[in-house]
Amino acid sequence: MENSAHEILIIDDEAKRLQNHLKFLFAEFKTKKAFKYVPCSTMEEGLKTLHERRRSIRLILLDKVLGRDPNKNGIDIEKTLSNFKKDFPEQKIIIVTNYLNEDDHITALNMGASWAFDKSEVFREPEKNDAKKQLKIRRLFASFLDSVITSQYY
């Protein structure tokens, strides 16, 4: 298992875009593990994929706002995480969004998510005066994701 790729399930209406950001991020910081990305653009597709591949998926990145999903216009974090944890208690879940507020972050953690993050903070292009700060944020995030995926404690 150590040399095999760890699968990351991405449930996001912009799953391919997030996948590209993650590939770049992990390449930029040369993480030790190989990652395989499984992008799904709807909750239905993500749940189907999770049922089929539950043993190989090491992390779920779940978008709080699934804008293109006709059945979901944003998720109820409490209900969704409760259902995920009931059906897939072994899965590590990180909530991702461009609209993260403190209440959502706290709710996600209280309901069993490993973390919640604002994509716009991690993946935005650094401005001239904050390039070093942005680099530190991205390095910290890459290291954090690597540890969540490979640890049994998150």
Short mmCIF file of C-alpha atoms in Angstrom, two decimals:
data_model
loop_
_atom_site.label_atom_id
_atom_site.label_comp_id
_atom_site.label_asym_id
_atom_site.label_seq_id
_atom_site.Cartn_x
_atom_site.Cartn_y
_atom_site.Cartn_z
CA MET A 1 0.00 0.00 0.00
CA GLU A 2 2.89 2.36 0.70
CA ASN A 3 3.88 2.62 -2.97
CA SER A 4 0.36 2.68 -4.38
CA ALA A 5 -1.53 5.84 -5.19
CA HIS A 6 -3.92 7.18 -2.61
CA GLU A 7 -7.27 8.14 -4.12
CA ILE A 8 -8.84 11.50 -3.40
CA LEU A 9 -12.55 11.74 -4.19
CA ILE A 10 -13.45 15.28 -5.23
CA ILE A 11 -17.17 16.11 -5.07
CA ASP A 12 -17.32 19.61 -6.48
CA ASP A 13 -19.14 21.28 -9.36
CA GLU A 14 -15.67 22.38 -10.51
CA ALA A 15 -14.00 19.05 -9.71
CA LYS A 16 -11.60 19.08 -12.68
CA ARG A 17 -10.43 22.59 -11.79
CA LEU A 18 -9.83 21.60 -8.16
CA GLN A 19 -8.05 18.45 -9.36
CA ASN A 20 -5.69 20.59 -11.46
CA HIS A 21 -5.00 22.89 -8.51
CA LEU A 22 -4.19 19.89 -6.31
CA LYS A 23 -1.90 18.31 -8.91
CA PHE A 24 0.02 21.55 -9.19
CA LEU A 25 0.15 22.01 -5.43
CA PHE A 26 1.49 18.53 -4.72
CA ALA A 27 4.00 18.78 -7.58
CA GLU A 28 5.13 22.18 -6.34
CA PHE A 29 5.93 20.83 -2.87
CA LYS A 30 6.98 17.33 -3.97
CA THR A 31 4.94 15.36 -1.47
CA LYS A 32 6.12 11.82 -0.76
CA LYS A 33 2.93 10.07 -1.82
CA ALA A 34 1.34 9.55 -5.21
CA PHE A 35 -2.25 10.69 -5.46
CA LYS A 36 -4.97 9.62 -7.87
CA TYR A 37 -7.90 11.97 -8.24
CA VAL A 38 -11.49 10.85 -8.73
CA PRO A 39 -13.49 13.93 -9.79
CA CYS A 40 -17.28 13.98 -9.48
CA SER A 41 -19.35 17.06 -10.28
CA THR A 42 -22.55 16.11 -8.40
CA MET A 43 -23.39 14.64 -5.02
CA GLU A 44 -25.18 11.72 -6.68
CA GLU A 45 -22.13 10.86 -8.79
CA GLY A 46 -19.86 11.23 -5.76
CA LEU A 47 -21.94 8.91 -3.58
CA LYS A 48 -22.15 6.31 -6.36
CA THR A 49 -18.37 6.45 -6.79
CA LEU A 50 -17.81 6.21 -3.05
CA HIS A 51 -20.00 3.12 -2.83
CA GLU A 52 -18.05 1.51 -5.68
CA ARG A 53 -14.55 2.47 -4.49
CA ARG A 54 -14.86 2.92 -0.75
CA ARG A 55 -11.80 0.77 0.02
CA SER A 56 -9.44 2.70 -2.21
CA ILE A 57 -10.54 6.26 -1.42
CA ARG A 58 -8.44 7.84 1.33
CA LEU A 59 -9.97 11.33 1.40
CA ILE A 60 -13.13 13.09 0.28
CA LEU A 61 -13.05 16.77 -0.66
CA LEU A 62 -16.69 17.86 -0.50
CA ASP A 63 -17.79 21.22 -1.89
CA LYS A 64 -20.21 23.08 0.35
CA VAL A 65 -21.82 24.75 -2.64
CA LEU A 66 -22.59 22.40 -5.51
CA GLY A 67 -23.83 25.12 -7.85
CA ARG A 68 -24.50 22.96 -10.90
CA ASP A 69 -26.22 20.12 -9.06
CA PRO A 70 -29.98 20.48 -9.65
CA ASN A 71 -30.73 18.49 -6.49
CA LYS A 72 -28.45 20.50 -4.22
CA ASN A 73 -27.84 24.23 -4.08
CA GLY A 74 -25.30 24.03 -1.34
CA ILE A 75 -25.33 21.34 1.27
CA ASP A 76 -26.66 21.22 4.77
CA ILE A 77 -23.30 20.52 6.41
CA GLU A 78 -24.76 18.88 9.51
CA LYS A 79 -27.10 16.56 7.60
CA THR A 80 -24.60 15.69 4.87
CA LEU A 81 -21.70 14.96 7.21
CA SER A 82 -23.96 13.00 9.54
CA ASN A 83 -25.07 10.81 6.61
CA PHE A 84 -21.51 10.38 5.33
CA LYS A 85 -20.21 9.44 8.78
CA LYS A 86 -23.09 7.00 9.31
CA ASP A 87 -22.61 5.28 5.94
CA PHE A 88 -18.81 5.65 5.65
CA PRO A 89 -17.42 6.08 9.20
CA GLU A 90 -13.86 5.33 8.08
CA GLN A 91 -13.75 8.12 5.49
CA LYS A 92 -11.87 11.36 6.04
CA ILE A 93 -13.80 14.36 4.75
CA ILE A 94 -12.68 17.92 4.16
CA ILE A 95 -15.26 20.57 3.30
CA VAL A 96 -14.12 22.88 0.48
CA THR A 97 -15.77 26.06 -0.70
CA ASN A 98 -15.22 29.56 -1.94
CA TYR A 99 -17.65 30.76 0.71
CA LEU A 100 -16.38 29.51 4.06
CA ASN A 101 -17.49 31.32 7.18
CA GLU A 102 -16.54 30.61 10.77
CA ASP A 103 -19.88 28.99 11.64
CA ASP A 104 -19.61 26.53 8.74
CA HIS A 105 -16.04 25.70 9.71
CA ILE A 106 -16.99 24.97 13.32
CA THR A 107 -20.06 22.97 12.27
CA ALA A 108 -18.00 20.88 9.85
CA LEU A 109 -15.43 20.04 12.54
CA ASN A 110 -18.12 19.26 15.12
CA MET A 111 -19.84 16.91 12.67
CA GLY A 112 -16.71 14.88 11.98
CA ALA A 113 -14.96 16.60 9.10
CA SER A 114 -11.16 16.58 9.30
CA TRP A 115 -11.11 20.22 8.22
CA ALA A 116 -12.80 22.88 6.12
CA PHE A 117 -11.01 25.33 3.88
CA ASP A 118 -11.66 28.23 1.56
CA LYS A 119 -10.41 27.38 -1.93
CA SER A 120 -9.99 31.03 -2.78
CA GLU A 121 -7.47 31.43 0.05
CA VAL A 122 -5.35 28.42 -0.90
CA PHE A 123 -5.47 28.52 -4.69
CA ARG A 124 -5.65 32.21 -5.53
CA GLU A 125 -2.84 33.87 -7.40
CA PRO A 126 -0.61 35.70 -4.93
CA GLU A 127 -0.44 39.45 -5.12
CA LYS A 128 2.97 41.01 -5.30
CA ASN A 129 3.06 42.04 -1.64
CA ASP A 130 1.84 38.71 -0.23
CA ALA A 131 3.63 36.11 -2.37
CA LYS A 132 5.65 34.74 0.57
CA LYS A 133 2.55 34.49 2.75
CA GLN A 134 0.62 32.71 -0.03
CA LEU A 135 3.51 30.30 -0.55
CA LYS A 136 3.49 29.45 3.17
CA ILE A 137 -0.28 28.88 3.11
CA ARG A 138 0.01 26.56 0.12
CA ARG A 139 2.96 24.65 1.61
CA LEU A 140 1.10 24.24 4.91
CA PHE A 141 -2.02 23.06 3.08
CA ALA A 142 -0.10 20.52 0.98
CA SER A 143 1.59 19.17 4.09
CA PHE A 144 -1.73 19.03 5.94
CA LEU A 145 -3.48 17.13 3.13
CA ASP A 146 -0.59 14.71 2.89
CA SER A 147 -0.80 14.00 6.63
CA VAL A 148 -4.60 13.64 6.62
CA ILE A 149 -4.46 11.11 3.81
CA THR A 150 -1.68 9.01 5.32
CA SER A 151 -2.69 9.25 8.99
CA GLN A 152 -5.20 7.10 10.82
CA TYR A 153 -5.92 9.90 13.30
CA TYR A 154 -7.80 12.49 11.23
#
